[in-house]
Each structure stands twice: as structure tokens, then as C-alpha cells.
CSV table of C-alpha atoms and ligand atoms in Angstrom, one decimal:
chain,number,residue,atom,x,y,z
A,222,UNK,CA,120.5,173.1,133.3
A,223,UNK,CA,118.5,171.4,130.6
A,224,UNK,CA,119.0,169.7,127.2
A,225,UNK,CA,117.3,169.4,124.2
A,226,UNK,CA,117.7,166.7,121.7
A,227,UNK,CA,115.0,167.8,119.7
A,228,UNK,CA,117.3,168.4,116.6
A,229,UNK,CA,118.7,164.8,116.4
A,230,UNK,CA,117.3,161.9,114.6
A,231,UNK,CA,116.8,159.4,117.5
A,232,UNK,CA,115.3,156.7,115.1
A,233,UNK,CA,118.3,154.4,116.2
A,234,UNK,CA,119.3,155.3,119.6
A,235,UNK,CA,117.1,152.9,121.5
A,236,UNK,CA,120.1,150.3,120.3
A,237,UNK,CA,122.6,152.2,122.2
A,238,UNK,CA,120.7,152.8,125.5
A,239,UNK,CA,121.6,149.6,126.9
A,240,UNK,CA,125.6,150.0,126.5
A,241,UNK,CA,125.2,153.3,127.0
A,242,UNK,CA,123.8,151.8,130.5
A,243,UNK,CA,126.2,149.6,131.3
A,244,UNK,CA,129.1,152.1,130.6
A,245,UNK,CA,127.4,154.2,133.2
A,246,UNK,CA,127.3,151.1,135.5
A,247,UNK,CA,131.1,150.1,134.7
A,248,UNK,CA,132.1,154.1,135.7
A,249,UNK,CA,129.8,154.4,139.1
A,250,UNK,CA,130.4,150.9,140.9
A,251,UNK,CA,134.0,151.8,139.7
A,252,UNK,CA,134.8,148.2,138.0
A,253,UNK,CA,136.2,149.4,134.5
A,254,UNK,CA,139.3,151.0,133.0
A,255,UNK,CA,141.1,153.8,134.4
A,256,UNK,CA,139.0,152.6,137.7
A,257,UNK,CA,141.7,154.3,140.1
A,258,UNK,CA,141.3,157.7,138.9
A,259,UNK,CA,137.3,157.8,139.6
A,260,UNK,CA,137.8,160.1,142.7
A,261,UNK,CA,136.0,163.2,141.0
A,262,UNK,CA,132.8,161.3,141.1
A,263,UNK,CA,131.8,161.9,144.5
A,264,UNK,CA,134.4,164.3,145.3
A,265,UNK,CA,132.3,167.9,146.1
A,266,UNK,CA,130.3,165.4,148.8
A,267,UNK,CA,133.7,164.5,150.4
A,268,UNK,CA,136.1,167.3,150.5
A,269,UNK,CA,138.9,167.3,152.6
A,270,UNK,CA,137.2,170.4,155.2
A,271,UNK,CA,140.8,170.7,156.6
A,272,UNK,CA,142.1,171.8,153.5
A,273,UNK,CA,139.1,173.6,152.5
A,274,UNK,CA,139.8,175.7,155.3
A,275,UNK,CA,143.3,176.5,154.6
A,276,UNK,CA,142.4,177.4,150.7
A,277,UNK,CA,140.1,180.3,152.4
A,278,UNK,CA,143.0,181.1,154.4
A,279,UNK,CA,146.3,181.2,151.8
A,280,UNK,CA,143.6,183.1,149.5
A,281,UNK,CA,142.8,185.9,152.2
A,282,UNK,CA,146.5,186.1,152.6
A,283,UNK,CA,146.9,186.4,149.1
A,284,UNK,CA,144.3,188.8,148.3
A,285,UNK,CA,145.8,191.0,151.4
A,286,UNK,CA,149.3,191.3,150.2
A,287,UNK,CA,149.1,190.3,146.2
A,288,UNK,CA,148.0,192.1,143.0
A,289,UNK,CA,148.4,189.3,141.2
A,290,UNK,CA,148.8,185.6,141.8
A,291,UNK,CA,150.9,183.7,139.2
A,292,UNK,CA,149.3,180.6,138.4
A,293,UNK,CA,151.6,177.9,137.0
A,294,UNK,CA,150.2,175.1,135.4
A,295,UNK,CA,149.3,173.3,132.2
A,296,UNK,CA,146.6,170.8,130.9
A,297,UNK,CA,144.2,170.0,133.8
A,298,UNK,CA,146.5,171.9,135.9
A,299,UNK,CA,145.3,175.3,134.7
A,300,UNK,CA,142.2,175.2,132.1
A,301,UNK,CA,139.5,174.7,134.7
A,302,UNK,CA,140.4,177.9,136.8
A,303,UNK,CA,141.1,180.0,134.1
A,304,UNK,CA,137.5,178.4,131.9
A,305,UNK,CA,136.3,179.7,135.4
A,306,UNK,CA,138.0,182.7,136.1
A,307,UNK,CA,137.8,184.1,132.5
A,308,UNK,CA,133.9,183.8,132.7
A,309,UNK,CA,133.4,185.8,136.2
A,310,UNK,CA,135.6,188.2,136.1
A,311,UNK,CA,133.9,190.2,133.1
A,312,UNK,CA,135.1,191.5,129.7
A,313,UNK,CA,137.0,195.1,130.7
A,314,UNK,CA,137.8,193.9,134.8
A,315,UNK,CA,138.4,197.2,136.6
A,316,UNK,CA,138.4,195.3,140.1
A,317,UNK,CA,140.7,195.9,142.6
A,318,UNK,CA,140.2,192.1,143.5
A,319,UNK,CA,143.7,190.0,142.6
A,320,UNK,CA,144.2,188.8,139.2
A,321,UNK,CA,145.3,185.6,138.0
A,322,UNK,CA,148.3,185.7,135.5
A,323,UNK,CA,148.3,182.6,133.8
A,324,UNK,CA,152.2,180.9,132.9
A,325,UNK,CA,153.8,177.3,132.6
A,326,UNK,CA,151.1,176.7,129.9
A,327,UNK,CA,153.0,177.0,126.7
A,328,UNK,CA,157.7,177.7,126.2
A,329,UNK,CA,157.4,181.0,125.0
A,330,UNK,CA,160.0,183.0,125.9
A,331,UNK,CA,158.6,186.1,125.2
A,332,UNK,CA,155.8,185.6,127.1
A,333,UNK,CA,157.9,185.1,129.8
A,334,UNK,CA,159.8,187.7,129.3
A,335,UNK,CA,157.0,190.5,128.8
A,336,UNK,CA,155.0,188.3,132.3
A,337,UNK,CA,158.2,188.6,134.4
A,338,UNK,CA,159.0,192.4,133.3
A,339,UNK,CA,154.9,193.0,133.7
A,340,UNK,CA,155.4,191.6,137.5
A,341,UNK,CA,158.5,193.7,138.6
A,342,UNK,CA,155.7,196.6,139.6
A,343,UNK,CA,153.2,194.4,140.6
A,344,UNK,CA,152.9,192.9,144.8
A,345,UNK,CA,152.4,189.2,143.6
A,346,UNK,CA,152.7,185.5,144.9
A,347,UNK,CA,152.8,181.9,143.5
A,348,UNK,CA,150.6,179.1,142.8
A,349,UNK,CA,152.4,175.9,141.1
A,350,UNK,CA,150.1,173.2,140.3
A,351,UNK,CA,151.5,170.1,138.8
A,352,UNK,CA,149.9,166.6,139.9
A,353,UNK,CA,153.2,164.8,138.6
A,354,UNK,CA,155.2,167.4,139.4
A,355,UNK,CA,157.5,166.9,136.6
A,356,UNK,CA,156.4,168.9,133.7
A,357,UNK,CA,158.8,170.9,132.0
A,358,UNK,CA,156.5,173.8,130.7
A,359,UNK,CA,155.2,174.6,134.5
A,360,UNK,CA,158.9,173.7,135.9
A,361,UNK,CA,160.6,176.6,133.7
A,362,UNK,CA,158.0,179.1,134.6
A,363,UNK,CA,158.7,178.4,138.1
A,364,UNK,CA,162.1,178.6,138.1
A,365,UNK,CA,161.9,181.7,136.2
A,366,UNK,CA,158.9,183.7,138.8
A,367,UNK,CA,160.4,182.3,141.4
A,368,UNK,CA,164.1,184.0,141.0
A,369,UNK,CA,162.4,187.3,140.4
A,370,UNK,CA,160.1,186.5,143.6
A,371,UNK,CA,163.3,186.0,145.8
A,372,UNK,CA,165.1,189.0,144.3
A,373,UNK,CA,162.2,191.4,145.1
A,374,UNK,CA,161.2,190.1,148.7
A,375,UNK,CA,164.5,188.1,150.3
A,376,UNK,CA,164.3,184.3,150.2
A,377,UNK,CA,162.2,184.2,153.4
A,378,UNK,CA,159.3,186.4,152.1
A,379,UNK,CA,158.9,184.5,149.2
A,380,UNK,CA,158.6,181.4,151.1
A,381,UNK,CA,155.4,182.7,152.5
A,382,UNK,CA,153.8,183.8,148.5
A,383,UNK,CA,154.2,180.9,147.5
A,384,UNK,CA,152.0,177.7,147.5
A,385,UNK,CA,152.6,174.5,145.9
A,386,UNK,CA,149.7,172.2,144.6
A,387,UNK,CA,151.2,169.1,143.9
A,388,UNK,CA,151.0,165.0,144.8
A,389,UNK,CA,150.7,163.8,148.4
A,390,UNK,CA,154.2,162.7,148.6
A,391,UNK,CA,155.7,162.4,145.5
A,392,UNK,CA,157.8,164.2,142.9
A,393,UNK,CA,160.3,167.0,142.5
A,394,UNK,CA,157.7,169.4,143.4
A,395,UNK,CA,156.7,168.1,146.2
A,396,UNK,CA,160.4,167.7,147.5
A,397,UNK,CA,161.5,171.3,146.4
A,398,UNK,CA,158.2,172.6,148.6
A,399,UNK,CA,159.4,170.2,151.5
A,400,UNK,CA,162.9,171.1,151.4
A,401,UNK,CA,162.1,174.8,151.2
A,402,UNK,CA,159.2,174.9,153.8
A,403,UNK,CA,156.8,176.4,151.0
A,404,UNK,CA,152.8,176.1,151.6
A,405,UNK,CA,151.4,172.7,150.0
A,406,UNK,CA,147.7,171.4,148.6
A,407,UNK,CA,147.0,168.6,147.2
A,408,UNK,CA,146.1,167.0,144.1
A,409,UNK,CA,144.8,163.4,145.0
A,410,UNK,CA,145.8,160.8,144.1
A,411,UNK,CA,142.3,159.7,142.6
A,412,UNK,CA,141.8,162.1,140.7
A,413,UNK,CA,143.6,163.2,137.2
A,414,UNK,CA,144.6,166.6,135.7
A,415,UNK,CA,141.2,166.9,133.5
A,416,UNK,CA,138.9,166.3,136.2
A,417,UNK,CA,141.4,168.1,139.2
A,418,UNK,CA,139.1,171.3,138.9
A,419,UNK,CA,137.1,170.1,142.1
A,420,UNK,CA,140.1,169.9,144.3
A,421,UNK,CA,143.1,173.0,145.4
A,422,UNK,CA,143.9,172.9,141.8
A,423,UNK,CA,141.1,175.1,141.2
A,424,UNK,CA,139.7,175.8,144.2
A,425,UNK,CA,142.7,177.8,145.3
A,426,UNK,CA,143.3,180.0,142.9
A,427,UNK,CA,139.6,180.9,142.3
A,428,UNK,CA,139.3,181.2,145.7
A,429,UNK,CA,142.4,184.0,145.3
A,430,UNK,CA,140.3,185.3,142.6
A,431,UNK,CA,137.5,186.3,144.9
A,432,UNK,CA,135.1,183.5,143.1
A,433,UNK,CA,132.6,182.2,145.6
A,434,UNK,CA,134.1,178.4,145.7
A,435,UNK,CA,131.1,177.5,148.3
A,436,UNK,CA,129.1,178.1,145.2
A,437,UNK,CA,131.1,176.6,143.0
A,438,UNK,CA,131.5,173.3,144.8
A,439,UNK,CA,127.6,173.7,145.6
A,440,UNK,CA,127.0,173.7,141.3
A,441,UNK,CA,129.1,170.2,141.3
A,442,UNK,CA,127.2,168.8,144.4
A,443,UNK,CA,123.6,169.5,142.5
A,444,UNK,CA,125.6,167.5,139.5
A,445,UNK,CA,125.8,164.9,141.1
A,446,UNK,CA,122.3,164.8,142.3
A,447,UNK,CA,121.2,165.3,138.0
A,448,UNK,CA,123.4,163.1,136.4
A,449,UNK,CA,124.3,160.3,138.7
A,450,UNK,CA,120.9,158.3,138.5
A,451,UNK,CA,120.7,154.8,137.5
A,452,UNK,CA,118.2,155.7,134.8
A,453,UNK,CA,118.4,156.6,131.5
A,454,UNK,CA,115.2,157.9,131.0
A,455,UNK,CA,116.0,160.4,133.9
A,456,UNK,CA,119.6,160.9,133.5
A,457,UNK,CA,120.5,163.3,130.6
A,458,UNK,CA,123.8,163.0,130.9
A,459,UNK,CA,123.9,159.2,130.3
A,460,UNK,CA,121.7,160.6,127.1
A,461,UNK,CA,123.9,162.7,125.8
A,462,UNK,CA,126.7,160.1,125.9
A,463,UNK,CA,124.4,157.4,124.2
A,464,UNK,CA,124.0,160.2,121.4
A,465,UNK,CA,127.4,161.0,120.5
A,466,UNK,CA,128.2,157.2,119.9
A,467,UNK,CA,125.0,157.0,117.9
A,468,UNK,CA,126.4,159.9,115.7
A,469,UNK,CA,129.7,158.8,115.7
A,470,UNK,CA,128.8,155.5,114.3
A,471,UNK,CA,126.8,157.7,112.2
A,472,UNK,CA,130.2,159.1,110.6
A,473,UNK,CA,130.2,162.4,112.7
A,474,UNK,CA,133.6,162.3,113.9
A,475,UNK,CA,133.7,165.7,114.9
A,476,UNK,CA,132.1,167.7,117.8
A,477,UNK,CA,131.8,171.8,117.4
A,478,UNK,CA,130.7,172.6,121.0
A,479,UNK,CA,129.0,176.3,120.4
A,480,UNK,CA,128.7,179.1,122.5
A,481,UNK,CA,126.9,182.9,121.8
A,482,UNK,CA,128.6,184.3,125.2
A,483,UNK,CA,132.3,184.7,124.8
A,484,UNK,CA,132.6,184.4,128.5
A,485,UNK,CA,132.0,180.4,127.8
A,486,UNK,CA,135.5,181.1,126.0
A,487,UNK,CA,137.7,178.7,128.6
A,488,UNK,CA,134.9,176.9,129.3
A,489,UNK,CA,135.5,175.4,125.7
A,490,UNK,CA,139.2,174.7,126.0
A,491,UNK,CA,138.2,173.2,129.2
A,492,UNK,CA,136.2,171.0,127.6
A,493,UNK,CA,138.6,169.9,124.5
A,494,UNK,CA,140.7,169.0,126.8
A,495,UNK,CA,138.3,166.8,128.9
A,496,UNK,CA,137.2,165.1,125.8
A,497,UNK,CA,140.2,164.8,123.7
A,498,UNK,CA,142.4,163.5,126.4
A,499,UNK,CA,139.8,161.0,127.2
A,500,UNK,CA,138.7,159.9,124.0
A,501,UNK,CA,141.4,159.8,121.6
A,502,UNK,CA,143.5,156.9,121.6
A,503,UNK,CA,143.5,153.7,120.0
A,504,UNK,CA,142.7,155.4,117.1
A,505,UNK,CA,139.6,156.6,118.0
A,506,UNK,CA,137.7,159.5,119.2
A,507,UNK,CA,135.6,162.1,118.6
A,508,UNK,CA,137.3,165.3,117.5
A,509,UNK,CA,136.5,168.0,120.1
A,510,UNK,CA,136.9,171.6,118.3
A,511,UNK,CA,134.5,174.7,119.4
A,512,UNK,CA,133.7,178.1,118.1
A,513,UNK,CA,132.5,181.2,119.8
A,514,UNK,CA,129.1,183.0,117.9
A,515,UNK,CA,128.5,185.1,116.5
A,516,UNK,CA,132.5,186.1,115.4
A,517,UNK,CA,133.1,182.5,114.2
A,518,UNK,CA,130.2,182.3,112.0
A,519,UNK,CA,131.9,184.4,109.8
A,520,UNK,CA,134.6,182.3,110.0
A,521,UNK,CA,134.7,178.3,110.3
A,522,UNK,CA,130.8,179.0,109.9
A,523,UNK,CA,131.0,178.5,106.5
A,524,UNK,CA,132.6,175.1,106.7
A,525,UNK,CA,129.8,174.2,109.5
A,526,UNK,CA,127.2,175.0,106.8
A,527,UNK,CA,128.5,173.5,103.7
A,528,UNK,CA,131.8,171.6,104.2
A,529,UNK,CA,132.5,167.6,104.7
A,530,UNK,CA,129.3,166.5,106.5
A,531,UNK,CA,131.3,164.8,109.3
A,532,UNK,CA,130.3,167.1,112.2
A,533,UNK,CA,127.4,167.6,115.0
A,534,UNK,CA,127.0,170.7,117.0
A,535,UNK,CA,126.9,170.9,121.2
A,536,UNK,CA,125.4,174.6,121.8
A,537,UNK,CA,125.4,176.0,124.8
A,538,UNK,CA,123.0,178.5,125.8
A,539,UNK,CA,122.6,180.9,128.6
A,540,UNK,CA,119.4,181.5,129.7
A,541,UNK,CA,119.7,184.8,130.8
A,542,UNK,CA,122.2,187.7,130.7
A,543,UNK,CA,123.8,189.6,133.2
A,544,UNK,CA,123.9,192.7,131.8
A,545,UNK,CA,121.8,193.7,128.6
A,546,UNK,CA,121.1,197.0,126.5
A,547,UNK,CA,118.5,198.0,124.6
A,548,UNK,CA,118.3,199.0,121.0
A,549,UNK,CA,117.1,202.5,120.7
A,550,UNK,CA,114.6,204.0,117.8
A,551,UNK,CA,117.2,206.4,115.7
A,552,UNK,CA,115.2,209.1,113.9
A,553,UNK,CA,117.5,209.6,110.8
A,554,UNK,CA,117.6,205.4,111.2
A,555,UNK,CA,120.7,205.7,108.2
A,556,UNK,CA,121.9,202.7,109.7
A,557,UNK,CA,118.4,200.9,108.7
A,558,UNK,CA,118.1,199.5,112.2
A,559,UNK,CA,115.3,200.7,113.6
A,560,UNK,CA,113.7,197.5,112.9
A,561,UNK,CA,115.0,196.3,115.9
A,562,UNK,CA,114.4,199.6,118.3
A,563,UNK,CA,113.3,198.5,121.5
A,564,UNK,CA,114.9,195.0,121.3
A,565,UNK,CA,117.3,193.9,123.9
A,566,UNK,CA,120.9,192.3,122.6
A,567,UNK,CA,120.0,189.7,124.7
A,568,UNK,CA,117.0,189.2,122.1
A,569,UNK,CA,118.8,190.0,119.0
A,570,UNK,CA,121.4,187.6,120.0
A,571,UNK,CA,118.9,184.8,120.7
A,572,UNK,CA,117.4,185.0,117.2
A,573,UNK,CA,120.9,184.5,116.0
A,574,UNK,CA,121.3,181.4,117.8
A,575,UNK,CA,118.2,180.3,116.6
A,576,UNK,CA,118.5,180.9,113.0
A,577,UNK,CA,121.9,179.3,112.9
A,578,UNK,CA,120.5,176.0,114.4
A,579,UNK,CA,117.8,176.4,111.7
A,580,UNK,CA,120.1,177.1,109.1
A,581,UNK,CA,122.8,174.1,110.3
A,582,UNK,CA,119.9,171.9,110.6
A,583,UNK,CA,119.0,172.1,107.5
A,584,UNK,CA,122.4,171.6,106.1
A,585,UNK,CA,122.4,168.2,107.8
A,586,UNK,CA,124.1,169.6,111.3
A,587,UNK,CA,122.3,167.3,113.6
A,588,UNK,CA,121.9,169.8,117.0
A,589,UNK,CA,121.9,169.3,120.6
A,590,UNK,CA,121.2,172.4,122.8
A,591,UNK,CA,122.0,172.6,125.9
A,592,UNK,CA,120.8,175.6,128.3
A,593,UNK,CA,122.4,176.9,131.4
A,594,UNK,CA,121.0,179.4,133.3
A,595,UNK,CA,123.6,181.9,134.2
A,596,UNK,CA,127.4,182.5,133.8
A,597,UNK,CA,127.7,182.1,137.9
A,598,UNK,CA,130.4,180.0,139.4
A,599,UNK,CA,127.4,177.3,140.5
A,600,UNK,CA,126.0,176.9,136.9
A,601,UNK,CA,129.5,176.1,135.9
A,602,UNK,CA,130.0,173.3,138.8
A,603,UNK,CA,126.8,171.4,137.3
A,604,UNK,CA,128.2,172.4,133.8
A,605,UNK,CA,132.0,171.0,134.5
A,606,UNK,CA,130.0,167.8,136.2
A,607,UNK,CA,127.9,167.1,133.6
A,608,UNK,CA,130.5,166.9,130.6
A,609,UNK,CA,133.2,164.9,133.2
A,610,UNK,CA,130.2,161.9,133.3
A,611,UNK,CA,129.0,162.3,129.9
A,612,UNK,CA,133.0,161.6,128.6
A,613,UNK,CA,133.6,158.6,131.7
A,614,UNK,CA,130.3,157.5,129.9
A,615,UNK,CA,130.8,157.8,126.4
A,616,UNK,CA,134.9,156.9,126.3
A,617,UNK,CA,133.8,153.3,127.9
A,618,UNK,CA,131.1,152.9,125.3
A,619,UNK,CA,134.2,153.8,122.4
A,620,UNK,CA,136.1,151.2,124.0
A,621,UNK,CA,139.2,153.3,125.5
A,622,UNK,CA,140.3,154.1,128.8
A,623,UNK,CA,139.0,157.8,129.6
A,624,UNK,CA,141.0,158.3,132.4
A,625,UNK,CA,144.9,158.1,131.3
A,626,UNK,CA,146.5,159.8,128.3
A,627,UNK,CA,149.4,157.8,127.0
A,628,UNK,CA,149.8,159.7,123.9
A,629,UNK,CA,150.8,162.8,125.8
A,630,UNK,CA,154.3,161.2,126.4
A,631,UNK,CA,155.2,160.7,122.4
A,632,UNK,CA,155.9,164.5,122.1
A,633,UNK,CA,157.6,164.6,125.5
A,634,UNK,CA,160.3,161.9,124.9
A,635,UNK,CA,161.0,163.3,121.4
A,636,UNK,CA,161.7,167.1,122.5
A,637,UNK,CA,163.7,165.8,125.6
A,638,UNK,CA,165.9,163.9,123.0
A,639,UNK,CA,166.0,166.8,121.1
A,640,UNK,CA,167.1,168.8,124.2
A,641,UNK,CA,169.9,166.0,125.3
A,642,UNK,CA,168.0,165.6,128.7
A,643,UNK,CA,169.6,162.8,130.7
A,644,UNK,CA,168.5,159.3,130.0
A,645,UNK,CA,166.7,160.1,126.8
B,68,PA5,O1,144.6,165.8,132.3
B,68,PA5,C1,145.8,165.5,132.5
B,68,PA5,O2,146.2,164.6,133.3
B,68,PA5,C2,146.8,166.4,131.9
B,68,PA5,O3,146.3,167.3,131.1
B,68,PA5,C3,147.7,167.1,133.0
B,68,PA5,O4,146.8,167.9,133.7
B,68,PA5,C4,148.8,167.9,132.4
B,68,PA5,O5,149.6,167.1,131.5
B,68,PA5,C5,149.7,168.5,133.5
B,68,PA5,O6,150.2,167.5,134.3
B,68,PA5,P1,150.8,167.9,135.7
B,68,PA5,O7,149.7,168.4,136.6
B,68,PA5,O8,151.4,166.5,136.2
B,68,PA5,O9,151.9,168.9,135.5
């Protein structure tokens, strides 16, 4: 992975290394806010190998008796496997590998209507994933697969498809899977829902998925190695954060992170999440919003080039393509495209890139470029590693606490008034 800053007026930032320094300090010797829920950091180096084990197990299990594995969970509960599991598993998946069905992520009805009528033909288990083990949307999905998961294999079948990722000891999740004998993994305690990826939360149901986790874990171990040195100079991740504030101080309050591979689809709500969560509170923050090239350049493009001049751009490139085609010479050439005969899409694509970093350059888009080389479940380790240090970074340089998310709770007492749930 590598980074380029070269489209960023650095004039100023040599007055932000040093707090940029000490944030980094304040997040690895674990002395600043939010200091209880630093477990990602070292995390990949320190799995729980009992555990481990048993996520290679459940998934073989899984993959041997399930078409589908139902994975219920919301927030940091579900966005890292499916940012991961949407960028493997390819655009048009014929595999006969077991899909992930996504629910517990939104309260539509007729989603879970159309999943639950979808699954009565389907061989499927369970995987519910909720660190608190309280949250309403993931609680109704549940209650919901899990009926139809008892009516179509007894009670004591469905005991065994289903596995619960929840707290150590606490919460009504974890005493529903005590009291009914069901499977459990844990989310620890260390670690919150944004930065949960790393442990069962994703690893199981990627795992499931038939995604090479060893790898995975392997691209968050060399992470670690990258972007935890003491040195700014040689630390681009401590960078990266140190640029941000400079912008944002700049009056850029909004980030557009970029992608030209659709795969990276997930990988961007991943990352809103990581970064709004973290950084918006207090009244401050910047706004995380992303757009997939080349579709959205005839979209919010316009507004990148030529609206309120509030914005930087975070694009992420992939060095090389799985799969490419090339152009081919057409002899009538009506289309007027021979131009590009004997150019790969890969190519074509790249020039596109490049002329819209030109072209928002120009129009006062200051861009930072940042290359990865593959869609593999390793690159996106380092990747997911990278961003959760730049954000501990950068959210104790704004002066909030990166690792809670009080505001999450405002919409949740109002709708459980709404709702006339007890003791609201
Ligand atoms: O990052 C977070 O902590 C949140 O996004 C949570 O992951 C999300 O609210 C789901 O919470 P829980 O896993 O407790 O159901």
C-alpha cells in the first residue's frame, strides 16, 4: 500500500506534525480518551487461537450443511464483513460456496418479508452479532429467522445453525444463547463495533464465506508493522491524519473518499462509519461521504468540480486488476472507438482516474491518492488497519473521543418513546 500527497499544499503542515505526534503517542501507550476500547491495536498479534480454531470449525459446518448463512447485525456488527465479502466474492457470483444474506441492518418489513420467503428453499443457519446485545434492529431480525429456523428443522436442529457473536457475559444475547445452549464468539470487551472486524465478528462469517481469514488477519498484522512506528517521517498513516486536520482547519469539512473499482463499494460504508462515528461529536468532524467512479462522476461529480469549495478527495486505487479485457480494432469503427483498440479497461479506466484528479485539482479539490495493490482479503487487512489508526489519530488531534458514540442513543430513546417501550 502506498500514498501520495503530492496533490496537497503542505506549505503549513509542518505546524501540525507535532500534535499530530503526540495524538499518535496518547493512542499507542494507551493514556487518552476512549483508552479502554484500544484492543484493535495489537489485536491480529494476539488472537484468541482457541477461538480461532473453532471459527474454522462452525464455518466448515456451516459451509457443509448451509446455502446461506444469515448474518444479523448492524453498524460495526455487519459493515466490515460485508465491505469484505462484497469485494471477493465478484460482481455475477455463480459459486457454489455459501452466501451471506445480510439482515438486522435496517426495520424494513419487506425486506424481511421477501429474506424470510427467499430462505424457506434455501438449507441455511444463523450468525447474530451484537456486542451490546440489545439492539432492536438485529433483535427483530432474529426473532423473525429464527421462528422460521425452528419451524423448518425442529428446535434442536436449529440449535446447532445457529451461532451467537456477542459480549463475554453480558446482555440478552448472551443469556438467550446460554439459556438455549446455542454456539457463542466473542466480541471483546476491548474492542468497539467500528473496529470489531478483526475479531469473530468478521472473522466468522467470512470465514463461512470461504475468504481466506489467515490472509486476512496476515493484511492487518503487516498494518501494524506500516503504520505503528513512532515516526512521522516513516509513518504515513500518522501523515495522513496530520493532513486532514490541516485541511480541515483549512475549511474542508468534508471528505469524498473515491474509488474506480466498485468492489471497494462496502469498503466505503465501512469506512463512513469508522470515521463518522469517531469524529462527529461535540460539534465537530469531518463529514465522511464517498462516491464510486466512474458512475458517480456523472452524478455528485458535478458538485465535486464546481460546488461549495468545502471538500478534499481520498482516492483509492488498485494497482492491478483481476480480470481485464481488451479493446478490440472494429473495422466499420461507427462507434469512433478505435482510438482506443488494443487498450486494456484496466488502462482506459486509469486515464479516467487520472484526468479527474487533474480536473478536481484544478478546481481547487486538494487530492490524496492512495494505492492498494489488489482487491485480496490481505490488501484489505492493511487497508481496514490503516484507516482505524489514521481516525484514533486524527479524532484526538479534533479533540473528541474516537472510540464511543454517544450520539447514537438520541434517535434510539426517541423511537422507543415513540414505540411505548417500558421505561422510556
Ligand atoms: O461502532 C459501533 O460501536 C456501533 O456501530 C455498533 O457496532 C452498532 O451500533 C451495533 O451495536 P451492537 O453490536 O451492540 O448491536
Amino acid at each position: 500500500m502506498k500514498i501520495d500527497f503530492n496533490n496537497v499544499d503542505l506549505s503549513n503542515l509542518n505546524s501540525y506534525k507535532e500534535k499530530s505526534l503526540e495524538a499518535f503517542s496518547s493512542l499507542m501507550n494507551k493514556d487518552g480518551e476512549g483508552n479502554d476500547f484500544l484492543g484493535w491495536i495489537d489485536r491480529a498479534n494476539n488472537l484468541d487461537m482457541e477461538e480461532y480454531e473453532r471459527i474454522k470449525k462452525a464455518s466448515k459446518k456451516i459451509q457443509g450443511n448451509s446455502d446461506c448463512l444469515v448474518t444479523i447485525g448492524i453498524g460495526g456488527s455487519y459493515l466490515g464483513t460485508k465491505a469484505v465479502d462484497y469485494a471477493m466474492k465478484g460482481y455475477f457470483p455463480k459459486s457454489d460456496k455459501t452466501e451471506l444474506i445480510y439482515a438486522g441492518y435496517q426495520i424494513s418489513g419487506e425486506y424481511l418479508y421477501e429474506l424470510l420467503d427467499y430462505l424457506k428453499e434455501k438449507e441455511f443457519s444463523i450468525n447474530v452479532i451484537s456486542k451490546s446485545g440489545t439492539t432492536t434492529e438485529p433483535a427483530i431480525a432474529f426473532r423473525f429467522v429464527k421462528e422460521l429456523l425452528e419451524e423448518k428443522y425442529g428446535k434442536e436442529e436449529a440449535k446447532e445453525r445457529i451461532f451467537v457473536t456477542t459480549d463475554r457475559q453480558k446482555g440478552a444475547l448472551k443469556d438467550l444463547a446460554d439459556k438455549e445452549g446455542y454456539e457463542t464468539f466473542v466480541v471483546p470487551d476491548d474492542i468497539g463495533g467500528r473496529f470489531s472486524v478483526i475479531s469473530a465478528v468478521g472473522l466468522l462469517p467470512l470465514c463461512a464465506a470461504g475468504i481466506d481469514i489467515d490472509k486476512f488477519v496476515a493484511g492487518f498484522r503487516k498494518g501494524i508493522e506500516n503504520f505503528t512506528k513512532d515516526s512521522f517521517e516513516e509513518n504515513e498513516a500518522i501523515q495522513y491524519a496530520a493532513i486532514r486536520n490541516m485541511l480541515h482547519e483549512d475549511g474542508k469539512d468534508i471528505e469524498v473518499l473515491v474509488n474506480y473499482e466498485p468492489k471497494l463499494k462496502y469498503v466505503s460504508e465501512w469506512w463512513k462509519q469508522l470515521f463518522a462515528e469517531s469524529e462527529g461529536k461535540d460539534g465537530k468532524g469531518i463529514f465522511p461521504v464517498s462516491v464510486n467512479n466512474t458512475t458517480d462522476l456523472h452524478s455528485v461529480g458535478q458538485m465535486i468540480q464546481d460546488g461549495k469549495r468545502n471538500l478534499f478527495e481520498t482516492v483509492i486505487k488498485v494497482q492491478k486488476a483481476d480480470k481485464d479485457l481488451t479493446i478490440k480494432e472494429d473495422s466499420e469503427n461507427l462507434d469512433g472507438l478505435n482510438y482506443l483498440a488494443g487498450r486494456d479497461m484496466s488502462f482506459v479506466n486509469e486515464k479516467a482516474m487520472e484526468g479527474t484528479i487533474i480536473a478536481h485539482v484544478k478546481g481547487q479539490v486538494p487530492n490524496i491518492l492512495l494505492t492498494i495493490d489488489d482487491v485480496s482479503s490481505e490488501s484489505l487487512g492493511e487497508l481496514f488497519y490503516f484507516f482505524e489508526i489514521v481516525v484514533g489519530v486524527s479524532g484526538y488531534m479534533l479533540g473528541v473521543n474516537p472510540f464511543n458514540q454517544p450520539g447514537v442513543e438520541e434517535y434510539k430513546t426517541q423511537m422507543f418513546k415513540l414505540l411505548g417501550k417500558p421505561g422510556y
